[in-house]
Coordinates of C-alpha atoms in Angstrom, one line a residue:
Chain A
M1 CA 26.7 55.7 -15.2
N2 CA 25.6 56.4 -18.8
W3 CA 22.9 55.3 -21.1
I4 CA 24.9 52.3 -22.1
S5 CA 25.0 50.8 -18.6
N6 CA 21.5 52.0 -17.6
Y7 CA 19.6 51.2 -20.7
V8 CA 21.4 49.2 -23.4
R9 CA 23.1 46.6 -21.3
P10 CA 20.0 45.6 -19.4
R11 CA 18.1 45.4 -22.7
I12 CA 20.7 43.2 -24.2
N13 CA 20.9 41.0 -21.0
S14 CA 17.2 40.7 -20.9
I15 CA 17.1 39.4 -24.5
F16 CA 19.7 36.8 -23.7
S17 CA 18.2 35.8 -20.4
R18 CA 14.8 35.6 -22.0
R19 CA 16.1 33.3 -24.5
E20 CA 17.2 31.0 -21.6
T21 CA 14.1 31.3 -19.5
P22 CA 12.0 28.8 -21.2
E23 CA 14.0 26.7 -18.8
N24 CA 14.0 23.0 -18.3
L25 CA 14.4 22.6 -22.0
W26 CA 18.0 21.9 -21.5
H27 CA 19.3 20.2 -18.4
K28 CA 22.9 20.1 -17.4
C29 CA 24.2 16.8 -16.2
D30 CA 25.4 17.2 -12.6
E31 CA 28.3 14.8 -13.3
C32 CA 29.8 15.5 -16.7
G33 CA 28.2 18.9 -17.5
T34 CA 26.8 17.9 -20.8
M35 CA 23.7 19.8 -21.8
L36 CA 20.9 17.4 -22.4
F37 CA 17.6 18.1 -24.1
H38 CA 14.8 17.5 -21.7
R39 CA 12.9 15.1 -23.9
E40 CA 16.0 13.1 -24.6
L41 CA 16.7 13.0 -20.8
S42 CA 13.2 11.9 -19.8
D43 CA 13.2 9.3 -22.6
N44 CA 16.3 7.9 -20.9
Q45 CA 14.7 8.0 -17.5
N46 CA 16.8 10.9 -16.3
V47 CA 20.0 9.0 -17.0
C48 CA 22.7 11.1 -18.7
T49 CA 23.0 9.9 -22.3
S50 CA 26.6 11.0 -22.3
C51 CA 28.1 9.6 -19.1
G52 CA 25.4 7.4 -17.6
H53 CA 25.0 9.5 -14.5
H54 CA 21.7 8.7 -12.8
M55 CA 19.8 11.9 -11.9
H56 CA 16.8 12.2 -9.7
I57 CA 13.5 10.8 -11.0
T58 CA 10.1 11.3 -9.6
P59 CA 8.0 8.3 -8.5
R60 CA 5.5 9.1 -11.2
A61 CA 8.0 9.2 -14.0
R62 CA 9.6 6.0 -12.7
F63 CA 6.2 4.3 -12.7
Q64 CA 5.5 5.5 -16.2
A65 CA 8.7 3.8 -17.3
L66 CA 8.1 0.7 -15.1
F67 CA 4.5 -0.3 -15.9
D68 CA 3.4 -1.5 -19.3
A69 CA 2.5 1.6 -21.4
G70 CA 2.9 3.7 -18.3
V71 CA -0.4 2.6 -16.9
F72 CA -0.8 2.1 -13.2
A73 CA -3.4 2.5 -10.5
E74 CA -2.5 4.4 -7.3
V75 CA -3.1 2.6 -4.1
P76 CA -4.7 4.9 -1.5
V77 CA -2.6 5.6 1.6
P78 CA -4.4 6.4 4.8
E79 CA -3.8 9.9 6.0
P80 CA -2.0 10.1 9.3
K81 CA -2.5 12.8 11.9
A82 CA -0.9 16.0 10.6
D83 CA 2.0 17.5 12.6
P84 CA 1.6 15.2 15.6
L85 CA 4.1 17.0 17.8
A86 CA 3.2 20.6 16.8
F87 CA 6.9 20.8 15.7
R88 CA 8.5 24.0 15.0
D89 CA 12.1 24.7 14.1
Q90 CA 13.0 27.8 12.1
K91 CA 9.8 27.1 10.3
R92 CA 6.6 25.4 11.3
Y93 CA 6.4 21.8 10.1
P94 CA 3.0 22.3 8.4
D95 CA 4.6 25.1 6.4
R96 CA 7.5 22.9 5.3
L97 CA 5.0 20.3 4.3
K98 CA 2.9 22.7 2.3
A99 CA 6.0 24.1 0.5
A100 CA 7.0 20.5 -0.4
Q101 CA 3.5 19.8 -1.7
R102 CA 3.6 22.9 -3.8
E103 CA 7.0 22.1 -5.2
T104 CA 6.4 18.5 -6.1
G105 CA 2.6 18.5 -6.7
E106 CA 2.5 15.3 -4.6
R107 CA 0.7 14.6 -1.3
E108 CA 3.8 13.2 0.4
A109 CA 7.1 11.4 0.0
M110 CA 5.9 8.0 -1.2
L111 CA 3.7 6.8 -4.1
V112 CA 2.2 3.3 -4.1
A113 CA 0.7 1.8 -7.3
T114 CA -0.4 -1.5 -8.8
G115 CA -0.1 -2.5 -12.4
D116 CA 1.5 -4.8 -14.8
M117 CA 5.2 -4.8 -15.5
G118 CA 6.1 -6.9 -18.5
R119 CA 2.7 -8.5 -18.0
T120 CA 3.7 -9.4 -14.5
P121 CA 1.2 -8.0 -11.9
V122 CA 3.1 -6.2 -9.1
V123 CA 2.7 -3.6 -6.4
A124 CA 5.3 -0.9 -6.5
A125 CA 6.2 1.8 -4.0
A126 CA 8.6 4.6 -4.7
Q127 CA 10.0 7.2 -2.4
D128 CA 10.3 10.8 -3.6
F129 CA 13.6 12.4 -2.6
S130 CA 12.4 15.8 -3.8
F131 CA 9.7 15.7 -1.1
M132 CA 11.4 16.8 2.1
A133 CA 14.4 14.6 1.2
G134 CA 12.1 11.6 1.0
S135 CA 12.1 11.5 4.7
M136 CA 10.2 8.6 6.5
G137 CA 7.4 9.8 8.7
M138 CA 4.0 8.5 9.5
Y139 CA 2.7 8.9 5.9
V140 CA 5.6 6.9 4.4
G141 CA 5.1 4.3 7.1
N142 CA 1.4 4.2 6.2
A143 CA 2.3 3.9 2.5
I144 CA 4.6 0.9 3.1
V145 CA 2.0 -0.8 5.2
A146 CA -0.6 -0.1 2.6
A147 CA 1.7 -1.4 -0.1
A148 CA 2.4 -4.6 1.8
Q149 CA -1.3 -5.2 2.6
E150 CA -2.2 -4.6 -1.1
A151 CA 0.5 -7.1 -2.2
V152 CA -0.7 -9.7 0.3
K153 CA -4.4 -9.1 -0.7
L154 CA -3.6 -9.5 -4.4
G155 CA -0.9 -12.1 -4.0
R156 CA 1.6 -10.0 -5.9
P157 CA 5.3 -9.2 -5.3
L158 CA 6.2 -5.8 -3.8
I159 CA 8.9 -3.7 -5.5
L160 CA 10.1 -0.8 -3.4
F161 CA 12.3 2.0 -4.7
S162 CA 14.0 3.7 -1.7
A163 CA 15.4 7.2 -1.6
A164 CA 15.6 9.1 1.6
G165 CA 17.7 11.2 3.9
G166 CA 16.4 9.1 6.8
A167 CA 13.6 9.6 9.3
R168 CA 11.6 12.8 9.4
M169 CA 12.8 14.7 12.4
Q170 CA 9.7 16.8 12.5
E171 CA 7.8 13.8 13.6
G172 CA 10.2 13.0 16.3
I173 CA 9.9 9.6 17.9
L174 CA 6.9 8.8 15.7
S175 CA 9.2 8.8 12.7
L176 CA 11.6 6.5 14.5
M177 CA 8.7 4.2 15.2
Q178 CA 8.3 3.7 11.5
M179 CA 11.4 1.5 11.6
P180 CA 9.7 -1.4 13.5
R181 CA 6.4 -0.6 11.8
T182 CA 7.7 -1.0 8.3
T183 CA 9.5 -4.1 9.5
V184 CA 6.2 -5.6 10.4
A185 CA 5.0 -4.8 6.9
V186 CA 8.0 -6.7 5.4
Q187 CA 7.2 -9.6 7.7
M188 CA 3.6 -9.7 6.4
L189 CA 5.0 -10.1 2.8
K190 CA 7.5 -12.8 3.8
E191 CA 4.9 -14.8 5.7
A192 CA 2.6 -14.6 2.7
G193 CA 5.5 -16.1 0.6
L194 CA 5.6 -13.0 -1.7
P195 CA 8.9 -11.6 -3.0
Y196 CA 10.0 -8.3 -1.6
I197 CA 12.5 -6.6 -3.9
V198 CA 14.2 -3.4 -2.9
V199 CA 15.7 -1.1 -5.4
L200 CA 18.0 1.3 -3.6
T201 CA 18.4 4.6 -5.3
H202 CA 20.4 7.7 -4.6
P203 CA 20.5 8.4 -1.7
T204 CA 19.2 5.9 0.8
T205 CA 20.4 6.6 4.3
G206 CA 19.7 6.6 8.0
G207 CA 16.7 4.9 9.5
V208 CA 15.4 4.0 6.1
T209 CA 18.4 1.9 5.2
A210 CA 18.3 0.5 8.8
S211 CA 14.8 -0.9 8.3
Y212 CA 12.8 -1.8 5.2
A213 CA 15.5 -1.0 2.7
M214 CA 17.8 -3.6 4.0
L215 CA 15.3 -6.4 4.5
G216 CA 14.6 -7.3 0.9
D217 CA 14.7 -10.8 -0.6
V218 CA 16.8 -9.2 -3.3
H219 CA 18.7 -5.9 -3.1
I220 CA 19.4 -4.0 -6.3
A221 CA 20.9 -0.6 -6.4
E222 CA 21.3 2.0 -9.1
P223 CA 24.8 2.8 -10.1
N224 CA 26.8 5.2 -7.8
A225 CA 23.8 5.5 -5.4
L226 CA 24.9 6.6 -1.9
I227 CA 23.6 3.9 0.5
C228 CA 24.5 4.2 4.2
F229 CA 23.4 4.4 7.8
A230 CA 25.6 7.3 8.8
G231 CA 26.4 9.8 6.1
P232 CA 30.0 10.4 5.0
R233 CA 30.1 13.8 6.6
V234 CA 29.1 12.4 10.0
I235 CA 31.7 9.7 9.7
E236 CA 34.4 12.1 8.7
Q237 CA 33.6 14.3 11.7
T238 CA 33.7 11.2 14.0
I239 CA 36.8 9.5 12.9
R240 CA 38.6 12.7 11.7
E241 CA 39.9 11.2 8.5
K242 CA 39.1 11.5 4.8
L243 CA 37.0 8.6 3.5
P244 CA 38.1 6.7 0.4
E245 CA 36.7 7.5 -3.0
G246 CA 33.5 5.6 -3.7
F247 CA 32.9 4.9 0.0
Q248 CA 29.2 3.9 0.7
R249 CA 28.4 4.0 -3.0
A250 CA 26.4 1.1 -4.6
E251 CA 29.5 -0.5 -6.2
Y252 CA 31.3 -0.4 -2.8
L253 CA 28.3 -2.0 -1.0
L254 CA 28.1 -4.7 -3.7
E255 CA 31.8 -5.5 -3.1
H256 CA 31.1 -5.7 0.7
G257 CA 28.2 -8.1 0.3
M258 CA 25.3 -5.8 1.1
L259 CA 23.7 -5.9 -2.3
D260 CA 22.8 -8.5 -4.9
R261 CA 23.2 -6.3 -7.9
V262 CA 24.0 -2.9 -9.3
T263 CA 21.8 -2.3 -12.3
P264 CA 21.4 0.8 -14.5
R265 CA 17.9 2.3 -14.4
T266 CA 17.4 1.7 -18.1
Q267 CA 17.8 -2.1 -17.6
M268 CA 15.9 -2.2 -14.3
K269 CA 12.5 -3.0 -15.7
D270 CA 13.7 -6.1 -17.6
E271 CA 15.6 -7.3 -14.6
L272 CA 12.8 -6.8 -12.2
V273 CA 10.4 -8.6 -14.5
S274 CA 12.8 -11.5 -14.9
I275 CA 13.5 -11.8 -11.1
T276 CA 9.9 -11.5 -10.0
R277 CA 8.7 -14.0 -12.6
M278 CA 11.3 -16.6 -11.5
L279 CA 10.5 -16.1 -7.8
M280 CA 6.8 -16.4 -8.5
G281 CA 7.3 -19.5 -10.6
M282 CA 5.9 -17.9 -13.7
P283 CA 6.9 -18.7 -17.4
P284 CA 9.6 -16.6 -19.0
P285 CA 8.8 -13.0 -19.7
V286 CA 7.8 -11.2 -22.8
K287 CA 10.2 -8.2 -23.0
G288 CA 9.8 -4.8 -24.5
D289 CA 7.5 -1.9 -24.4
L290 CA 4.1 -3.6 -24.1
P291 CA 0.7 -2.0 -24.6
P292 CA -1.5 -1.6 -21.6
P293 CA -3.1 -4.8 -20.4
P294 CA -6.8 -5.2 -21.2
P295 CA -8.9 -3.8 -18.3
A296 CA -9.6 -6.8 -16.2
P297 CA -12.0 -6.6 -13.3
E298 CA -9.6 -7.8 -10.7
T299 CA -11.4 -6.4 -7.7
A300 CA -15.0 -6.4 -6.8
T301 CA -15.2 -2.7 -6.4
P302 CA -14.3 -0.5 -9.5
D303 CA -11.2 1.5 -9.0
P304 CA -12.3 5.1 -8.2
E305 CA -8.9 6.4 -9.3
P306 CA -8.5 6.5 -13.0
A307 CA -5.0 5.4 -14.0
P308 CA -3.0 8.5 -15.0
M309 CA -2.1 8.5 -18.7
P310 CA 1.5 8.7 -19.7
E311 CA 2.8 12.1 -20.6
G312 CA 5.4 12.7 -23.2
G313 CA 8.5 10.6 -22.8
K314 CA 7.6 7.0 -22.8
T315 CA 5.1 6.9 -25.7
T316 CA 7.2 8.7 -28.2
P317 CA 8.6 6.5 -30.9
Chain B
M1 CA 31.5 13.4 45.2
T2 CA 28.9 14.0 42.6
Q3 CA 29.7 15.7 39.3
Y4 CA 27.4 18.7 39.0
L5 CA 25.6 19.5 35.8
D6 CA 25.7 23.1 34.6
F7 CA 22.2 23.9 35.8
E8 CA 23.1 22.6 39.2
K9 CA 25.7 25.3 39.8
P10 CA 23.8 27.1 42.6
L11 CA 23.3 23.8 44.3
A12 CA 27.0 23.0 44.0
E13 CA 27.8 26.3 45.7
I14 CA 25.6 25.7 48.7
E15 CA 26.7 22.1 49.1
G16 CA 30.3 23.3 48.7
K17 CA 29.8 25.9 51.4
A18 CA 28.4 23.3 53.8
E19 CA 31.3 21.1 53.1
E20 CA 33.8 23.9 53.7
L21 CA 32.2 24.7 57.1
R22 CA 32.4 21.1 58.1
A23 CA 36.0 20.9 57.1
L24 CA 36.8 24.1 59.1
A25 CA 35.1 22.6 62.1
R26 CA 37.2 19.4 61.8
Q27 CA 40.3 21.5 61.9
N28 CA 39.3 23.8 64.8
S29 CA 37.7 21.6 67.4
G30 CA 36.2 24.6 69.3
M31 CA 34.0 25.7 66.4
N32 CA 30.3 24.7 66.3
V33 CA 29.0 24.8 62.7
A34 CA 26.4 22.1 63.0
D35 CA 23.4 24.5 62.9
E36 CA 24.7 26.5 60.0
A37 CA 25.7 23.5 58.0
A38 CA 22.4 21.9 58.6
A39 CA 20.6 25.0 57.4
L40 CA 22.7 25.0 54.2
D41 CA 21.9 21.3 53.7
A42 CA 18.2 22.0 54.1
K43 CA 18.4 24.8 51.6
A44 CA 20.3 22.6 49.2
A45 CA 17.7 19.8 49.6
V46 CA 14.9 22.2 48.8
M47 CA 16.8 23.5 45.8
L48 CA 17.4 20.0 44.5
V49 CA 13.7 19.1 44.7
D50 CA 12.9 22.4 42.9
L51 CA 15.4 21.9 40.2
Y52 CA 14.3 18.4 39.4
K53 CA 10.6 19.1 39.6
T54 CA 10.5 20.8 36.3
L55 CA 13.5 19.7 34.2
T56 CA 13.5 21.1 30.7
P57 CA 13.9 18.5 27.9
W58 CA 17.6 19.5 27.4
R59 CA 18.3 19.2 31.1
K60 CA 16.8 15.7 31.0
C61 CA 19.2 14.9 28.2
Q62 CA 22.0 16.0 30.5
V63 CA 20.8 13.9 33.4
A64 CA 20.2 10.9 31.1
R65 CA 23.9 11.2 30.0
H66 CA 25.3 11.8 33.5
P67 CA 28.5 9.9 33.7
E68 CA 27.6 8.5 37.2
R69 CA 24.2 7.3 36.2
P70 CA 23.9 3.6 36.7
H71 CA 24.7 1.8 33.5
C72 CA 23.8 -1.6 32.1
R73 CA 26.6 -3.4 34.0
D74 CA 25.4 -2.0 37.3
Y75 CA 21.9 -3.3 36.7
I76 CA 23.2 -6.7 35.7
E77 CA 25.3 -6.9 38.8
A78 CA 22.6 -5.8 41.1
L79 CA 19.5 -7.5 39.7
F80 CA 20.7 -10.7 38.2
A81 CA 22.2 -13.9 39.5
E82 CA 24.5 -16.3 37.7
Y83 CA 25.1 -13.8 34.9
T84 CA 26.9 -15.7 32.2
P85 CA 28.1 -13.4 29.4
L86 CA 27.9 -14.9 25.9
A87 CA 30.1 -13.3 23.4
G88 CA 30.5 -12.8 19.7
D89 CA 28.5 -12.6 16.5
R90 CA 30.1 -15.8 15.1
N91 CA 31.1 -13.7 12.1
F92 CA 33.7 -11.1 12.9
S93 CA 34.1 -10.1 16.6
D94 CA 32.6 -9.4 19.9
D95 CA 31.3 -5.9 20.4
Q96 CA 32.1 -4.6 23.9
A97 CA 29.4 -1.9 23.5
V98 CA 26.8 -4.6 23.9
M99 CA 26.6 -6.8 27.0
G100 CA 24.6 -9.9 26.9
G101 CA 24.1 -13.4 28.2
L102 CA 22.2 -15.8 30.3
A103 CA 21.1 -14.8 33.8
R104 CA 18.5 -15.3 36.5
I105 CA 16.2 -12.7 37.8
D106 CA 14.9 -14.1 41.1
D107 CA 15.0 -17.8 40.0
R108 CA 13.8 -17.2 36.5
P109 CA 16.3 -17.8 33.7
V110 CA 16.4 -15.0 31.1
V111 CA 18.5 -13.6 28.4
V112 CA 19.7 -10.1 29.2
I113 CA 21.1 -7.7 26.5
G114 CA 22.1 -4.1 26.9
H115 CA 24.3 -1.2 25.8
E116 CA 27.1 -0.5 28.1
K117 CA 28.8 3.0 28.0
G118 CA 31.6 2.3 30.5
S119 CA 32.4 4.1 33.7
D120 CA 35.9 5.5 33.4
T121 CA 38.1 6.5 30.5
K122 CA 39.5 3.1 29.9
S123 CA 36.2 1.2 30.0
R124 CA 34.5 4.0 28.0
I125 CA 37.0 3.5 25.2
E126 CA 36.6 -0.3 25.4
R127 CA 32.9 0.0 25.3
N128 CA 33.0 2.7 22.6
F129 CA 30.8 4.9 24.7
G130 CA 27.9 2.5 24.2
M131 CA 27.9 3.0 20.5
A132 CA 27.5 -0.5 19.0
R133 CA 28.9 -1.7 15.7
P134 CA 27.2 -4.3 13.5
E135 CA 28.7 -7.1 15.6
G136 CA 26.8 -5.8 18.6
Y137 CA 23.5 -6.0 16.9
R138 CA 24.3 -9.4 15.4
K139 CA 25.3 -10.7 18.8
A140 CA 21.9 -9.5 20.1
V141 CA 20.1 -11.3 17.3
R142 CA 22.0 -14.4 18.2
L143 CA 21.0 -14.1 21.8
M144 CA 17.4 -13.4 21.0
Q145 CA 17.3 -16.5 18.8
L146 CA 18.8 -18.5 21.6
A147 CA 16.2 -17.2 24.0
D148 CA 13.5 -18.0 21.5
R149 CA 14.6 -21.6 21.1
F150 CA 14.7 -22.3 24.8
G151 CA 11.7 -20.2 25.8
L152 CA 13.5 -17.7 27.9
P153 CA 12.2 -14.2 28.2
V154 CA 14.5 -11.4 26.9
I155 CA 15.3 -8.3 28.9
T156 CA 16.9 -5.4 27.0
L157 CA 18.5 -2.4 28.7
V158 CA 18.8 0.6 26.4
D159 CA 21.5 3.2 26.9
T160 CA 23.2 4.4 23.7
P161 CA 23.9 7.7 22.0
G162 CA 23.3 5.8 18.8
A163 CA 24.8 3.2 16.5
Y164 CA 28.5 3.9 15.8
P165 CA 29.1 6.0 12.7
G166 CA 32.4 4.6 11.7
K167 CA 34.1 3.4 8.5
G168 CA 34.3 -0.3 9.5
A169 CA 30.8 -0.3 10.9
E170 CA 29.5 0.9 7.6
E171 CA 31.5 -1.6 5.6
R172 CA 30.2 -4.4 7.6
G173 CA 26.6 -3.4 7.2
Q174 CA 25.5 -1.2 10.1
S175 CA 22.1 -0.6 8.6
E176 CA 21.5 -4.2 7.8
A177 CA 22.5 -5.3 11.3
I178 CA 20.1 -2.8 12.9
A179 CA 17.3 -3.8 10.6
R180 CA 17.9 -7.5 11.4
A181 CA 17.9 -6.8 15.1
T182 CA 14.6 -5.0 14.9
E183 CA 13.3 -7.8 12.8
A184 CA 14.4 -10.4 15.4
C185 CA 12.7 -8.4 18.2
L186 CA 9.4 -8.7 16.2
R187 CA 9.9 -12.4 15.5
I188 CA 10.7 -14.1 18.8
G189 CA 8.0 -16.0 20.6
V190 CA 9.1 -15.1 24.1
P191 CA 8.3 -12.1 26.3
L192 CA 10.5 -9.2 25.4
V193 CA 10.7 -6.3 27.9
S194 CA 12.8 -3.3 27.6
V195 CA 13.9 -0.4 29.9
I196 CA 15.4 2.8 28.6
I197 CA 17.8 3.5 31.4
G198 CA 19.5 6.5 29.9
E199 CA 19.7 7.5 26.3
G200 CA 17.6 5.9 23.7
G201 CA 19.6 7.0 20.6
S202 CA 17.7 6.5 17.4
G203 CA 18.0 3.3 15.4
G204 CA 20.6 1.9 17.7
A205 CA 17.9 1.9 20.4
V206 CA 15.0 0.7 18.3
A207 CA 17.0 -2.4 17.5
F208 CA 16.7 -3.4 21.2
A209 CA 13.5 -1.6 22.3
T210 CA 11.0 -3.1 19.9
A211 CA 9.5 -4.9 22.8
N212 CA 6.2 -6.1 24.3
R213 CA 6.7 -3.7 27.1
V214 CA 8.8 -0.6 27.1
A215 CA 9.5 1.2 30.4
M216 CA 11.5 4.4 30.7
L217 CA 13.3 5.9 33.7
E218 CA 11.8 9.2 34.7
H219 CA 14.7 11.3 33.3
S220 CA 15.7 9.1 30.4
V221 CA 15.2 10.2 26.8
Y222 CA 14.4 8.4 23.5
S223 CA 14.7 10.2 20.2
V224 CA 15.0 9.9 16.5
I225 CA 18.1 12.1 16.6
S226 CA 20.2 13.8 19.3
P227 CA 19.2 17.4 20.0
E228 CA 22.6 18.6 18.9
G229 CA 22.3 16.7 15.6
C230 CA 18.8 18.0 15.0
A231 CA 19.8 21.6 15.8
S232 CA 22.7 21.5 13.4
I233 CA 20.4 20.2 10.6
L234 CA 17.2 22.2 11.1
W235 CA 18.6 25.3 12.9
K236 CA 22.0 25.1 11.1
D237 CA 23.5 25.7 14.6
A238 CA 24.4 22.9 17.0
E239 CA 24.1 25.4 19.9
K240 CA 20.3 25.4 19.5
M241 CA 20.1 22.0 21.2
R242 CA 17.8 23.4 23.9
E243 CA 15.2 24.4 21.3
A244 CA 15.7 21.1 19.4
A245 CA 15.3 19.0 22.6
E246 CA 12.1 20.9 23.3
A247 CA 10.7 20.4 19.8
L248 CA 11.6 16.7 19.5
R249 CA 9.4 15.6 22.5
L250 CA 12.0 13.1 23.6
T251 CA 11.3 12.9 27.4
A252 CA 9.8 9.9 29.1
Q253 CA 6.7 11.9 29.8
D254 CA 6.2 12.8 26.2
L255 CA 6.8 9.2 25.1
K256 CA 4.3 7.9 27.5
Q257 CA 1.7 10.3 26.1
L258 CA 2.6 9.2 22.6
G259 CA 2.1 5.6 23.4
V260 CA 5.8 4.7 22.8
A261 CA 6.6 4.1 26.5
D262 CA 4.3 1.9 28.4
R263 CA 5.3 3.1 31.8
I264 CA 7.6 5.5 33.6
I265 CA 9.9 4.4 36.5
P266 CA 10.3 7.2 39.0
E267 CA 13.8 8.3 39.8
P268 CA 15.1 9.4 43.2
V269 CA 15.2 13.2 43.8
G270 CA 18.1 14.6 41.9
G271 CA 18.3 11.8 39.3
A272 CA 19.2 8.2 39.2
H273 CA 22.9 8.9 40.0
R274 CA 22.1 10.5 43.4
D275 CA 20.7 7.2 44.8
R276 CA 21.9 4.4 42.6
A277 CA 20.7 1.6 44.9
A278 CA 17.1 3.0 44.9
T279 CA 17.2 3.3 41.1
L280 CA 18.5 -0.2 40.6
A281 CA 15.8 -1.6 43.0
S282 CA 12.9 0.1 41.3
V283 CA 14.0 -1.0 37.8
G284 CA 14.2 -4.5 39.2
N285 CA 10.6 -4.3 40.4
T286 CA 9.4 -3.0 37.1
L287 CA 11.2 -5.8 35.2
R288 CA 9.6 -8.4 37.5
Q289 CA 6.1 -6.8 37.0
M290 CA 6.5 -6.7 33.2
L291 CA 7.7 -10.3 33.1
D292 CA 4.8 -11.4 35.3
E293 CA 2.3 -9.7 33.1
L294 CA 3.5 -11.7 30.1
S295 CA 4.4 -15.0 31.7
Q296 CA 1.1 -16.7 30.8
T297 CA 0.8 -15.4 27.2
P298 CA 1.4 -18.1 24.5
P299 CA 4.2 -17.5 22.0
A300 CA 2.1 -16.8 19.0
Q301 CA 0.1 -14.3 21.0
L302 CA 3.3 -12.5 22.1
V303 CA 4.4 -12.1 18.5
A304 CA 1.0 -11.0 17.3
D305 CA 0.6 -8.5 20.2
R306 CA 4.1 -7.0 19.6
R307 CA 3.4 -6.6 15.9
R308 CA 0.0 -5.1 16.5
K309 CA 1.5 -2.7 19.0
F310 CA 4.1 -1.4 16.6
L311 CA 1.7 -1.3 13.7
N312 CA -0.6 1.0 15.7
I313 CA 2.0 3.2 17.4
G314 CA 1.8 6.8 16.1
A315 CA -1.9 6.9 15.4
T316 CA -2.2 9.8 17.8
G317 CA -0.3 12.9 18.3
L318 CA 0.5 15.2 21.2
A319 CA -1.4 18.3 22.2
A320 CA 0.7 21.4 21.4

């Protein structure tokens, strides 16, 4: 113990750590370790510019990239009964929910929006893995039903981005019941003759895969996304052997016939525009970063929710 | 000789003593133990009633998994005539974890489908402990479509720890198979009635139990995840399954309150395995009632009702 260890070193350390604390400026790729500048990363929709690894992206950021000029209108989702089972594990469920809301700034694990994508009107729903592992509970069920109803009402295709650890255990059987419930929502779309396109993102597992995520007209996955019913750990414990490299990854599922395509996130919009327009019998698309569509009074009632403006990323030259 | 569950240990001791006394009496003809043995029997009977009056959720899981509990095969043998198994998914194989085929209940032709766990080591392995692979769900879809085409009601008997988490099952599209089976349940224009006879294990159960009427045996359970699985994820300790079973609200009584189960079929004192004949009979009665209730409903209405039912489930919660 001397003045060097007590005084000088902490000072020096604090200078260096302070230099690093304006964090989030640099982001390390989980896969190749390259340090990526945050703006560069968000411009590339959180895909590593060095190795192409697809990192997590929030529904909001995804929608900003998906919709023309990043303009979309949120579709309201009916609020379910909170904590229906009064569930408590090591923490109370309402506390876990509040913590997730604080961390993400979102109400729940799914965002539903309408807007134009390459001048193609669509309804889109995206699941948020950062919100309690994107788990499917009553709210997510309500969101999917609302998305399907909106699509049917407006006569638009539904594009759903899945990402979830499975059903939300804290809602017990009521989360499991979202499997048949969301299946009914998918049937409503099919009966209305509207395309239902599922984009499976990392990871999509459990009851989510075993319901609405595997019932699409077209299944597209992002590269290397884990897509499964039972996770690799559970399988390894059951069969007591190591699983092959790439097992349950998007490319593996493509090979086994469970997907139509594996498409990088940066090409996803063009591909979705192309597919939905063909399925809807519309003329060929105009590609590129289009300006927002002129405000057209589509619905009788004016939208109470102003469309959020794009921040940063997408609008930079 | 019944296999006792861990919480039945005191009962096992008393019944064991009564048995010993009788064995002694058989060896020494002079001994008279009738009174004592009868007293022990009476004590055991009271204890059994007490034990089963208030089963904790975890104990219910244990009863629901009891190896001697009547399984799908027992119900099919006891309740149906002319059972004609139909095999295969026309794609890959026939999954022995799922039984199914044509049969008559009374004189009425139906399609019956159910999970079968097996009753001894050999059959359990053959049946994969009731854990179906994609082929099982695809066979079920095929049978449901057959029923739909010929206007036959479908009866499903649910008893599975869950869909099988294996390498081949994943490769062949376990999730897609489950999703399609649930979808088929929601699509068919014939009455679909379901009984949870033991374990309703997550997606593997939903694939069969998305029915117009869902009945549950008194000590059966139906859950999004096994208590052990839930405990290891949320408590980081699989030994906390008692707490998890409590929190998950997976008993027939909870599910009735939540609107997931439409009715509860009472079990004999001490659980279904203590009086199999009585259990089989009461499940038979419930099946007939449920089929009768739906026999006059037109196909489109059956589909619409089923969809509405599953769109509405979960609107209410449980009191703490």
